Short mmCIF file of C-alpha atoms and ligand atoms in Angstrom, two decimals:
data_model
loop_
_atom_site.label_atom_id
_atom_site.label_comp_id
_atom_site.label_asym_id
_atom_site.label_seq_id
_atom_site.Cartn_x
_atom_site.Cartn_y
_atom_site.Cartn_z
CA MET H 1 35.44 23.32 -29.15
CA ASP H 2 34.98 21.14 -26.13
CA ASN H 3 33.71 17.67 -26.17
CA TYR H 4 30.03 18.46 -25.86
CA THR H 5 29.80 18.92 -29.56
CA ASN H 6 31.37 15.98 -31.41
CA LYS H 7 29.07 13.53 -29.59
CA LEU H 8 26.09 14.60 -31.58
CA SER H 9 24.86 14.28 -35.15
CA ILE H 10 23.77 17.23 -37.20
CA LEU H 11 21.48 17.59 -40.23
CA TYR H 12 22.22 20.70 -42.26
CA VAL H 13 19.79 21.71 -45.00
CA GLU H 14 20.61 24.52 -47.37
CA ASP H 15 19.80 24.94 -51.06
CA GLU H 16 22.71 27.18 -51.94
CA ASP H 17 25.65 24.96 -52.94
CA ASP H 18 28.49 27.30 -52.03
CA VAL H 19 26.91 28.27 -48.71
CA ARG H 20 26.25 24.62 -47.82
CA GLU H 21 29.76 23.51 -48.84
CA GLY H 22 31.32 26.38 -46.95
CA TYR H 23 29.58 25.65 -43.58
CA SER H 24 29.76 21.89 -43.95
CA ARG H 25 33.45 21.69 -43.30
CA ALA H 26 33.09 23.54 -40.06
CA LEU H 27 30.11 21.55 -38.94
CA GLU H 28 31.80 18.24 -39.81
CA ARG H 29 34.53 19.21 -37.30
CA VAL H 30 32.15 19.68 -34.37
CA SER H 31 29.70 16.80 -34.99
CA LYS H 32 29.82 13.05 -34.66
CA HIS H 33 28.13 12.87 -38.03
CA LEU H 34 26.90 15.50 -40.44
CA TYR H 35 24.12 14.90 -42.92
CA THR H 36 23.50 17.53 -45.64
CA ALA H 37 20.45 18.10 -47.92
CA LYS H 38 19.62 20.59 -50.54
CA ASN H 39 15.78 20.97 -49.84
CA GLY H 40 13.14 20.22 -47.23
CA VAL H 41 12.01 17.01 -48.88
CA ASP H 42 15.49 15.35 -48.83
CA GLY H 43 16.13 16.90 -45.39
CA LEU H 44 12.95 15.25 -44.03
CA GLU H 45 13.96 11.94 -45.54
CA LEU H 46 17.36 12.04 -43.87
CA TYR H 47 15.82 13.12 -40.55
CA LYS H 48 13.44 10.06 -40.63
CA LYS H 49 16.28 7.77 -41.52
CA HIS H 50 18.97 9.03 -38.99
CA LYS H 51 17.23 11.05 -36.30
CA PRO H 52 20.00 13.51 -35.98
CA ASP H 53 20.30 15.42 -32.68
CA ILE H 54 20.36 18.93 -34.22
CA ILE H 55 18.81 20.25 -37.36
CA ILE H 56 20.09 23.42 -38.91
CA THR H 57 17.94 24.53 -41.83
CA ASP H 58 17.53 27.40 -44.30
CA ILE H 59 13.97 28.74 -44.69
CA ARG H 60 13.56 29.58 -48.33
CA MET H 61 14.23 26.46 -50.37
CA PRO H 62 12.74 24.77 -53.41
CA ARG H 63 10.28 21.76 -53.20
CA MET H 64 9.72 22.14 -49.38
CA ASP H 65 10.73 25.13 -47.33
CA GLY H 66 12.47 25.02 -43.91
CA ILE H 67 9.37 25.90 -41.90
CA GLU H 68 7.35 23.17 -43.56
CA MET H 69 10.09 20.56 -42.99
CA ALA H 70 10.55 21.67 -39.31
CA THR H 71 6.79 21.37 -38.78
CA GLU H 72 6.82 17.81 -40.01
CA ILE H 73 9.82 16.94 -37.89
CA LYS H 74 8.24 18.42 -34.75
CA GLU H 75 5.27 16.24 -35.41
CA ILE H 76 7.51 13.15 -35.31
CA ASP H 77 9.52 14.36 -32.30
CA ASP H 78 8.29 17.37 -30.35
CA SER H 79 11.69 17.73 -28.68
CA ALA H 80 13.71 17.93 -31.91
CA ASN H 81 16.23 20.77 -31.79
CA ILE H 82 16.10 23.04 -34.73
CA ILE H 83 18.02 26.11 -35.69
CA PHE H 84 16.77 28.23 -38.55
CA THR H 85 19.25 30.21 -40.75
CA SER H 86 17.66 32.82 -42.99
CA ALA H 87 18.44 35.92 -44.96
CA HIS H 88 15.00 37.21 -44.05
CA SER H 89 14.33 39.10 -40.82
CA GLU H 90 10.65 39.25 -41.64
CA SER H 91 8.63 38.82 -38.54
CA ALA H 92 6.34 36.24 -40.19
CA TYR H 93 9.15 33.76 -40.34
CA LEU H 94 10.37 34.62 -36.85
CA LEU H 95 6.93 34.06 -35.44
CA GLU H 96 6.64 30.76 -37.15
CA ALA H 97 10.00 29.72 -35.83
CA ILE H 98 8.99 30.68 -32.24
CA ALA H 99 5.74 28.84 -32.66
CA LEU H 100 7.72 25.81 -33.52
CA HIS H 101 9.87 26.17 -30.42
CA ALA H 102 13.03 26.52 -32.53
CA GLU H 103 16.30 26.48 -30.68
CA GLY H 104 17.71 29.36 -32.60
CA TYR H 105 17.14 31.78 -35.47
CA LEU H 106 20.38 33.09 -37.20
CA LEU H 107 20.51 35.77 -39.71
CA LYS H 108 22.46 35.13 -42.96
CA PRO H 109 25.21 35.51 -43.71
CA VAL H 110 25.86 33.61 -40.44
CA ARG H 111 29.13 34.13 -38.71
CA LYS H 112 30.79 30.78 -38.23
CA LYS H 113 31.73 31.52 -34.68
CA LEU H 114 28.11 32.38 -33.75
CA LEU H 115 26.86 29.20 -35.40
CA LEU H 116 29.40 27.04 -33.56
CA GLU H 117 28.66 28.70 -30.21
CA THR H 118 24.95 28.15 -30.75
CA ILE H 119 25.55 24.48 -31.53
CA GLN H 120 27.73 24.16 -28.48
CA LYS H 121 25.11 25.62 -26.16
CA ILE H 122 22.38 23.33 -27.56
CA SER H 123 24.73 20.28 -27.42
CA LYS H 124 25.46 20.90 -23.86
CA THR H 125 21.80 20.92 -22.97
CA ILE H 126 21.01 17.92 -25.01
CA ILE H 127 23.91 15.85 -23.50
CA LEU H 128 23.05 16.82 -19.93
CA GLU H 129 19.35 15.84 -20.61
CA LYS H 130 20.58 12.59 -22.11
CA GLU H 131 22.78 11.85 -19.01
CA ASN H 132 19.83 12.83 -16.81
CA GLU H 133 17.58 10.57 -18.69
CA GLU H 134 20.13 7.72 -18.43
CA GLN H 135 20.42 8.21 -14.71
CA ARG H 136 16.69 7.99 -14.42
CA GLU H 137 16.72 4.86 -16.42
CA ILE H 138 19.38 3.34 -14.21
CA LEU H 139 17.44 4.31 -11.13
CA GLN H 140 14.28 2.90 -12.50
CA TYR H 141 16.12 -0.28 -13.41
CA ILE H 142 17.46 -0.68 -9.82
CA ILE H 143 13.99 0.04 -8.40
CA ASP H 144 12.33 -2.41 -10.70
CA SER H 145 14.82 -5.24 -10.45
CA LYS H 146 14.09 -5.60 -6.73
CA ASN H 147 11.18 -7.74 -5.92
CA ASN H 148 10.12 -4.95 -3.54
CA THR H 149 7.75 -2.19 -4.15
CA THR H 150 9.52 1.10 -3.97
CA ILE H 151 8.74 4.85 -4.32
CA ILE H 152 10.73 7.95 -3.88
CA THR H 153 8.68 10.88 -2.56
CA ASN H 154 8.99 14.16 -0.83
CA THR H 155 5.76 13.15 0.92
CA LYS H 156 3.72 15.45 -1.37
CA ASN H 157 4.74 14.28 -4.78
CA ILE H 158 6.27 10.92 -5.97
CA SER H 159 9.23 11.22 -8.28
CA PHE H 160 9.87 7.53 -8.70
CA ALA H 161 7.65 4.48 -8.43
CA SER H 162 8.57 0.94 -9.16
CA LYS H 163 6.47 -0.92 -11.81
CA SER H 164 5.23 -3.31 -9.03
CA PHE H 165 3.95 -0.29 -7.01
CA LEU H 166 1.87 1.15 -9.93
CA THR H 167 0.62 -2.39 -10.87
CA PHE H 168 -0.43 -3.03 -7.39
CA PHE H 169 -2.75 -0.01 -7.48
CA GLY H 170 -3.93 -0.81 -11.05
CA VAL H 171 -2.26 2.36 -12.64
CA SER H 172 0.42 2.62 -15.32
CA THR H 173 1.83 6.11 -14.39
CA ILE H 174 2.66 8.16 -11.33
CA LYS H 175 0.29 10.82 -12.76
CA GLU H 176 -2.51 8.30 -12.83
CA PHE H 177 -1.74 7.19 -9.37
CA GLN H 178 -1.86 10.72 -7.98
CA GLU H 179 -5.21 11.29 -9.57
CA LYS H 180 -6.47 8.18 -7.80
CA PHE H 181 -4.77 9.00 -4.53
CA PRO H 182 -4.45 12.75 -4.05
CA THR H 183 -2.29 12.20 -1.00
CA LEU H 184 -0.04 9.29 -0.21
CA LEU H 185 -1.99 8.71 3.07
CA ASP H 186 -5.12 7.80 1.03
CA ILE H 187 -3.54 4.33 0.24
CA LEU H 188 -3.68 3.30 3.82
CA SER H 189 -6.82 1.35 4.34
CA ASN H 190 -6.67 -0.34 7.72
CA ASN H 191 -7.25 1.53 10.99
CA ASP H 192 -6.16 -1.51 13.01
CA ASP H 193 -2.60 -0.81 11.92
CA LEU H 194 -0.53 1.33 14.08
CA ILE H 195 0.58 3.14 10.88
CA ASN H 196 -2.83 4.58 9.88
CA LYS H 197 -3.99 7.93 8.45
CA GLU H 198 -5.30 9.28 11.79
CA ASN H 199 -2.10 8.48 13.75
CA ILE H 200 0.11 9.98 11.10
CA LEU H 201 -1.89 13.25 10.91
CA LYS H 202 -1.92 13.44 14.60
CA ASN H 203 1.88 13.14 14.67
CA ILE H 204 2.34 15.74 11.91
CA GLN H 205 0.24 18.13 13.99
CA ASN H 206 2.64 17.57 16.81
CA GLY H 207 5.60 18.28 14.47
CA ILE H 208 6.67 14.68 13.99
CA ASN H 209 6.95 14.02 10.33
CA PHE H 210 6.09 10.77 8.51
CA TYR H 211 9.72 9.56 8.55
CA GLU H 212 10.26 10.18 12.16
CA PHE H 213 6.86 8.66 12.96
CA ILE H 214 7.62 5.40 11.20
CA ASN H 215 11.13 5.07 12.57
CA GLN H 216 10.06 5.44 16.13
CA ILE H 217 7.72 2.45 15.78
CA ASP H 218 9.03 -0.92 16.92
CA GLU H 219 10.20 -2.84 13.76
CA SER H 220 7.81 -5.65 14.30
CA LEU H 221 4.95 -3.21 14.02
CA ARG H 222 5.95 -1.34 10.99
CA VAL H 223 3.22 -2.96 8.93
CA VAL H 224 0.59 -1.35 6.66
CA THR H 225 -2.38 -2.98 4.96
CA LEU H 226 -3.07 -1.81 1.44
CA LYS H 227 -5.86 -2.54 -0.92
CA ASP H 228 -4.76 -3.74 -4.38
CA ALA H 229 -6.49 -3.02 -7.65
CA LYS H 230 -8.76 -6.10 -7.14
CA GLY H 231 -9.77 -4.92 -3.71
CA GLU H 232 -7.68 -7.56 -1.90
CA LEU H 233 -6.04 -6.55 1.24
CA LYS H 234 -2.24 -7.16 1.44
CA SER H 235 0.15 -6.68 4.31
CA PHE H 236 3.45 -4.81 3.81
CA TYR H 237 6.49 -4.28 5.95
CA ILE H 238 7.39 -0.56 5.51
CA ASN H 239 10.87 0.72 5.46
CA ILE H 240 11.70 4.40 4.97
CA SER H 241 14.99 6.09 4.48
CA LYS H 242 15.94 9.73 3.83
CA ILE H 243 17.66 10.69 0.62
CA GLY H 244 19.06 14.17 0.62
CA SER H 245 17.22 16.91 2.46
CA VAL H 246 13.69 16.47 1.06
CA ASN H 247 13.21 13.01 -0.38
CA TYR H 248 12.40 9.65 1.16
CA LEU H 249 12.79 6.18 -0.17
CA ILE H 250 9.95 4.03 0.82
CA ASN H 251 10.25 0.36 0.50
CA LEU H 252 7.25 -1.97 0.90
CA THR H 253 7.85 -5.71 1.44
CA ASP H 254 4.86 -7.89 0.86
CA ILE H 255 4.41 -9.97 4.04
CA THR H 256 0.86 -11.13 3.32
CA ARG H 257 1.95 -14.75 3.17
CA LEU H 258 4.02 -14.40 6.33
CA THR H 259 1.12 -12.84 8.13
CA GLN H 260 -1.20 -15.64 7.01
CA VAL H 261 1.28 -18.23 8.19
CA LYS H 262 1.61 -16.44 11.58
CA GLU H 263 -2.09 -16.30 11.87
CA ALA H 264 -2.43 -19.96 11.14
CA ALA H 265 0.19 -20.71 13.80
CA GLU H 266 -1.68 -18.54 16.29
CA ASN H 267 -4.88 -20.20 15.41
CA LYS H 268 -3.32 -23.54 16.15
CA VAL H 269 -2.32 -22.39 19.58
CA TYR H 270 -5.33 -20.32 20.42
CA ARG H 271 -8.27 -21.99 18.68
CA ASP H 272 -10.13 -25.14 19.49
CA SER H 273 -9.90 -27.67 16.76
CA LEU H 274 -13.48 -28.88 16.79
CA THR H 275 -15.47 -25.57 17.16
CA LYS H 276 -12.74 -23.24 15.92
CA ILE H 277 -13.56 -20.74 18.66
CA TYR H 278 -10.89 -19.60 21.13
CA ASN H 279 -9.55 -22.28 23.56
CA ARG H 280 -8.65 -22.35 27.19
CA GLU H 281 -5.04 -21.05 26.47
CA LYS H 282 -6.50 -17.86 24.84
CA PHE H 283 -8.99 -17.40 27.58
CA GLU H 284 -6.30 -17.70 30.33
CA GLU H 285 -4.20 -15.02 28.60
CA VAL H 286 -7.05 -12.63 28.08
CA PHE H 287 -8.43 -13.30 31.54
CA GLU H 288 -5.08 -12.47 33.15
CA TYR H 289 -4.84 -9.22 31.12
CA GLU H 290 -8.45 -8.12 31.81
CA ILE H 291 -8.02 -8.67 35.56
CA LYS H 292 -5.15 -6.33 35.50
CA GLN H 293 -6.99 -3.71 33.50
CA SER H 294 -9.96 -3.92 35.78
CA LYS H 295 -7.66 -3.52 38.87
CA ARG H 296 -5.82 -0.60 37.33
CA TYR H 297 -8.81 1.46 35.92
CA ASN H 298 -11.37 0.13 38.42
CA THR H 299 -13.76 -0.96 35.59
CA PRO H 300 -16.19 -3.84 36.16
CA LEU H 301 -15.33 -7.33 34.70
CA SER H 302 -17.67 -10.27 34.74
CA MET H 303 -17.38 -13.79 33.57
CA ALA H 304 -19.70 -16.71 33.00
CA ILE H 305 -19.23 -20.45 32.77
CA LEU H 306 -21.77 -22.46 30.81
CA ASP H 307 -22.25 -26.13 30.66
CA ILE H 308 -24.63 -28.22 28.55
CA ASP H 309 -27.27 -30.03 30.48
CA PHE H 310 -27.26 -33.87 30.43
CA PHE H 311 -24.88 -33.95 27.56
CA LYS H 312 -23.80 -37.45 28.45
CA ASP H 313 -27.33 -38.71 27.94
CA PHE H 314 -27.59 -36.69 24.71
CA ASN H 315 -24.54 -38.33 23.29
CA ASP H 316 -25.74 -41.77 24.49
CA THR H 317 -29.04 -41.20 22.70
CA TYR H 318 -27.86 -39.56 19.46
CA GLY H 319 -24.19 -40.57 19.16
CA HIS H 320 -21.01 -38.67 19.54
CA LEU H 321 -21.00 -37.17 16.02
CA ILE H 322 -24.37 -35.53 16.54
CA GLY H 323 -22.96 -34.38 19.92
CA ASP H 324 -20.07 -32.78 18.04
CA GLU H 325 -22.44 -31.03 15.64
CA VAL H 326 -24.36 -29.55 18.59
CA LEU H 327 -21.20 -28.28 20.11
CA ILE H 328 -20.32 -26.54 16.82
CA MET H 329 -23.85 -25.09 16.45
CA LEU H 330 -23.73 -23.77 20.01
CA SER H 331 -20.30 -22.25 19.44
CA LYS H 332 -21.24 -20.45 16.27
CA THR H 333 -24.38 -19.04 17.77
CA ILE H 334 -22.84 -17.63 20.86
CA GLU H 335 -19.70 -16.48 18.97
CA GLN H 336 -21.90 -14.57 16.48
CA HIS H 337 -23.66 -12.77 19.38
CA THR H 338 -20.63 -11.93 21.47
CA ARG H 339 -19.68 -8.34 21.57
CA GLU H 340 -16.33 -7.34 20.06
CA SER H 341 -14.98 -6.43 23.47
CA ASP H 342 -15.95 -9.76 25.04
CA LEU H 343 -14.38 -13.13 24.75
CA PHE H 344 -16.02 -16.58 24.29
CA ALA H 345 -13.90 -19.65 24.57
CA ARG H 346 -14.21 -23.40 24.87
CA TRP H 347 -13.05 -24.47 28.31
CA GLY H 348 -13.10 -28.11 27.57
CA GLY H 349 -15.66 -30.84 26.87
CA GLU H 350 -19.12 -29.30 26.94
CA GLU H 351 -18.09 -26.37 29.13
CA PHE H 352 -17.50 -22.84 27.79
CA VAL H 353 -16.51 -19.50 29.27
CA LEU H 354 -17.46 -15.92 28.51
CA LEU H 355 -15.62 -12.75 29.65
CA PHE H 356 -17.67 -9.63 29.71
CA ASN H 357 -15.48 -6.53 29.56
CA ASN H 358 -16.64 -3.40 31.37
CA THR H 359 -19.75 -5.19 32.51
CA ASN H 360 -21.17 -5.57 36.02
CA LEU H 361 -22.84 -8.68 37.39
CA GLU H 362 -26.39 -7.54 36.73
CA ALA H 363 -25.67 -6.81 33.07
CA ALA H 364 -23.66 -10.03 32.67
CA THR H 365 -26.48 -12.14 34.12
CA LYS H 366 -28.88 -10.54 31.55
CA LEU H 367 -26.44 -11.29 28.70
CA ALA H 368 -26.21 -14.92 29.96
CA GLU H 369 -29.92 -15.26 30.20
CA ASN H 370 -30.17 -14.15 26.52
CA PHE H 371 -27.71 -16.74 25.51
CA ARG H 372 -29.52 -19.38 27.55
CA LYS H 373 -32.74 -18.62 25.66
CA MET H 374 -31.02 -18.49 22.40
CA ILE H 375 -29.54 -22.01 22.78
CA GLU H 376 -32.78 -23.31 24.11
CA SER H 377 -34.54 -22.45 20.91
CA LEU H 378 -31.75 -23.69 18.66
CA GLN H 379 -32.86 -26.81 16.80
CA HIS H 380 -30.55 -29.59 15.54
CA PRO H 381 -32.23 -31.04 12.45
CA SER H 382 -32.50 -34.62 13.84
CA ALA H 383 -31.80 -34.31 17.57
CA GLY H 384 -33.82 -31.28 18.53
CA ASN H 385 -32.57 -28.91 21.21
CA ILE H 386 -30.26 -28.99 24.16
CA THR H 387 -30.27 -26.59 27.16
CA ILE H 388 -27.48 -24.97 29.06
CA SER H 389 -26.78 -23.77 32.56
CA PHE H 390 -24.85 -20.63 33.61
CA GLY H 391 -22.82 -19.58 36.56
CA VAL H 392 -22.02 -15.83 36.56
CA THR H 393 -19.77 -13.66 38.74
CA GLN H 394 -18.12 -10.28 38.83
CA TYR H 395 -14.53 -9.44 39.66
CA LYS H 396 -13.93 -8.35 43.18
CA GLN H 397 -10.95 -6.59 44.69
CA ASP H 398 -8.15 -9.06 45.46
CA ASP H 399 -9.65 -11.64 43.24
CA THR H 400 -7.26 -13.98 41.39
CA ARG H 401 -8.11 -15.81 38.18
CA GLN H 402 -8.65 -18.95 40.34
CA SER H 403 -10.83 -17.30 43.01
CA MET H 404 -13.04 -15.60 40.41
CA PHE H 405 -13.32 -18.83 38.35
CA LYS H 406 -14.28 -20.79 41.44
CA ARG H 407 -17.11 -18.44 42.35
CA ALA H 408 -18.50 -18.75 38.76
CA ASP H 409 -18.21 -22.51 38.95
CA ASP H 410 -20.04 -22.44 42.32
CA ALA H 411 -22.78 -20.51 40.74
CA LEU H 412 -22.92 -23.02 37.91
CA TYR H 413 -23.25 -25.84 40.51
CA GLU H 414 -26.20 -23.93 42.01
CA ALA H 415 -27.79 -23.70 38.51
CA LYS H 416 -27.47 -27.39 37.95
CA ASN H 417 -28.90 -28.04 41.40
CA SER H 418 -31.95 -25.76 40.76
CA GLY H 419 -33.23 -27.78 37.81
CA ARG H 420 -30.67 -26.72 35.14
CA ASN H 421 -31.41 -24.56 32.03
CA CYS H 422 -31.05 -21.42 34.18
CA VAL H 423 -28.59 -18.67 35.12
CA LYS H 424 -27.26 -18.21 38.62
CA SER H 425 -25.04 -15.53 39.75
CA LYS H 426 -22.74 -15.01 42.74
CA TYR H 427 -20.71 -12.04 44.12
P1 GH3 L 1 -24.83 -32.05 33.59
O1 GH3 L 1 -26.10 -31.51 33.15
O2 GH3 L 1 -24.64 -32.29 35.02
O3 GH3 L 1 -23.71 -31.13 33.09
O4 GH3 L 1 -24.67 -33.48 32.84
P2 GH3 L 1 -23.59 -33.82 31.76
O5 GH3 L 1 -24.05 -35.17 31.28
O6 GH3 L 1 -23.69 -32.77 30.73
O7 GH3 L 1 -22.31 -33.82 32.42
P3 GH3 L 1 -21.17 -34.91 32.50
O8 GH3 L 1 -19.91 -34.05 32.96
O9 GH3 L 1 -21.52 -36.03 33.29
O10 GH3 L 1 -20.92 -35.28 31.02
C1 GH3 L 1 -20.29 -34.46 30.14
C2 GH3 L 1 -20.44 -35.16 28.74
O11 GH3 L 1 -20.02 -34.29 27.75
C3 GH3 L 1 -19.51 -36.34 28.62
C4 GH3 L 1 -19.11 -36.33 27.18
O12 GH3 L 1 -19.74 -37.45 26.49
C5 GH3 L 1 -19.69 -35.08 26.57
N1 GH3 L 1 -18.56 -34.40 25.83
C6 GH3 L 1 -17.46 -33.82 26.33
N2 GH3 L 1 -16.66 -33.33 25.32
C7 GH3 L 1 -17.31 -33.74 24.09
C8 GH3 L 1 -17.01 -33.67 22.72
O13 GH3 L 1 -16.02 -33.08 22.27
N3 GH3 L 1 -17.88 -34.17 21.87
C9 GH3 L 1 -19.05 -34.79 22.36
N4 GH3 L 1 -19.89 -35.27 21.30
N5 GH3 L 1 -19.38 -34.90 23.56
C10 GH3 L 1 -18.52 -34.41 24.49
MG1 MG L 2 -19.45 -30.63 32.53
MG1 MG L 3 -22.94 -30.92 31.29
#
């Protein structure tokens, strides 16, 4: 016999002494350890104590028969490997053995050669399964020992998932995960990411698979936002590699903290410290970009400068701190009412700028007028209201940032000269 057999332990249950003794010697030679018993009760006892890999049992025995014993063993371990030996070819026994998913049914007198061959076959299966299981365990260990969140998938099903991956989504098994998210794409929650459901599906339609899609994206943009079990959004860097012909290893690195730090750094550069709205630097950058877009696509672009009226007097009357509070109130109000596509920024002091994307002078003037009214009716608890004046203009061919800004500033000057608290536009 080859080395598949003597790695496993065997339990042999047989009530006839000479039969048991006769086969025991042969079985001892092919097993790691042989346990023998004379009846089902003793056999079950030995099974519970030693958990042998293979059970060979007679059917007709005193105290507890082989079928009864096997039924109890199967209740303990559904995958237990059982071979029946019986002098009875009655179909009732056979059917019971089949129902128990027995590994074999050998008629007595059993030829030794056949018994050993059967054991060898079962042993081979058991050992290969054990090795497989060990490999899975090793792989799971490697996956879990990394701090990263990892899965192996053929893009339809997941074959491996690290504990951290399952925990993140509040599930404990892959099965549970797949019930919650029928397709892997369902975990993607942010359409602002380049890697979003819609983009991936579009690419798949064009014959570009998930793997190719991710890898063609610039590394700095391989970011996905995922919602954890508590509903919190986390950012992950996604890395994907191919294993074999159908499987992919997807690795997710939590960069939430990094993203927050980056955002904080950006805020420092692009946000005004008093009002927290965008500052002049941000405005200049966006202004430059929007002028280019307007030139290229021939879409209207307008801007407005707004300046608080007599703010020096206001500060002198109520003090600088109240002045600051009013600047914050004004900023919050206008920011809240600024369209997503527009930009509102503090230019400096008590002067602010607005950029109206895809908007002509007439529409921009109306928007400015709305803001003027809004601020006029805004009441500071102790100092009452302030008013603002607006200068508005629209982008003209060959305008530079400077020439456009100058025209808006001229319009503002006009507004100040026509009694303030009004909007003037210039083209
Ligand atoms: P006008 O209607 O012509 O604009 O008059 P004005 O007084 O608003 O204009 P001026 O340019 O003479 O004065 C601007 C004032 O804005 C001076 C300053 O006290 C005030 N100011 C600028 N920045 C701040 C700030 O950050 N906080 C406070 N509280 N006041 C500021
Ligand atoms: Mg001013
Ligand atoms: Mg002013």
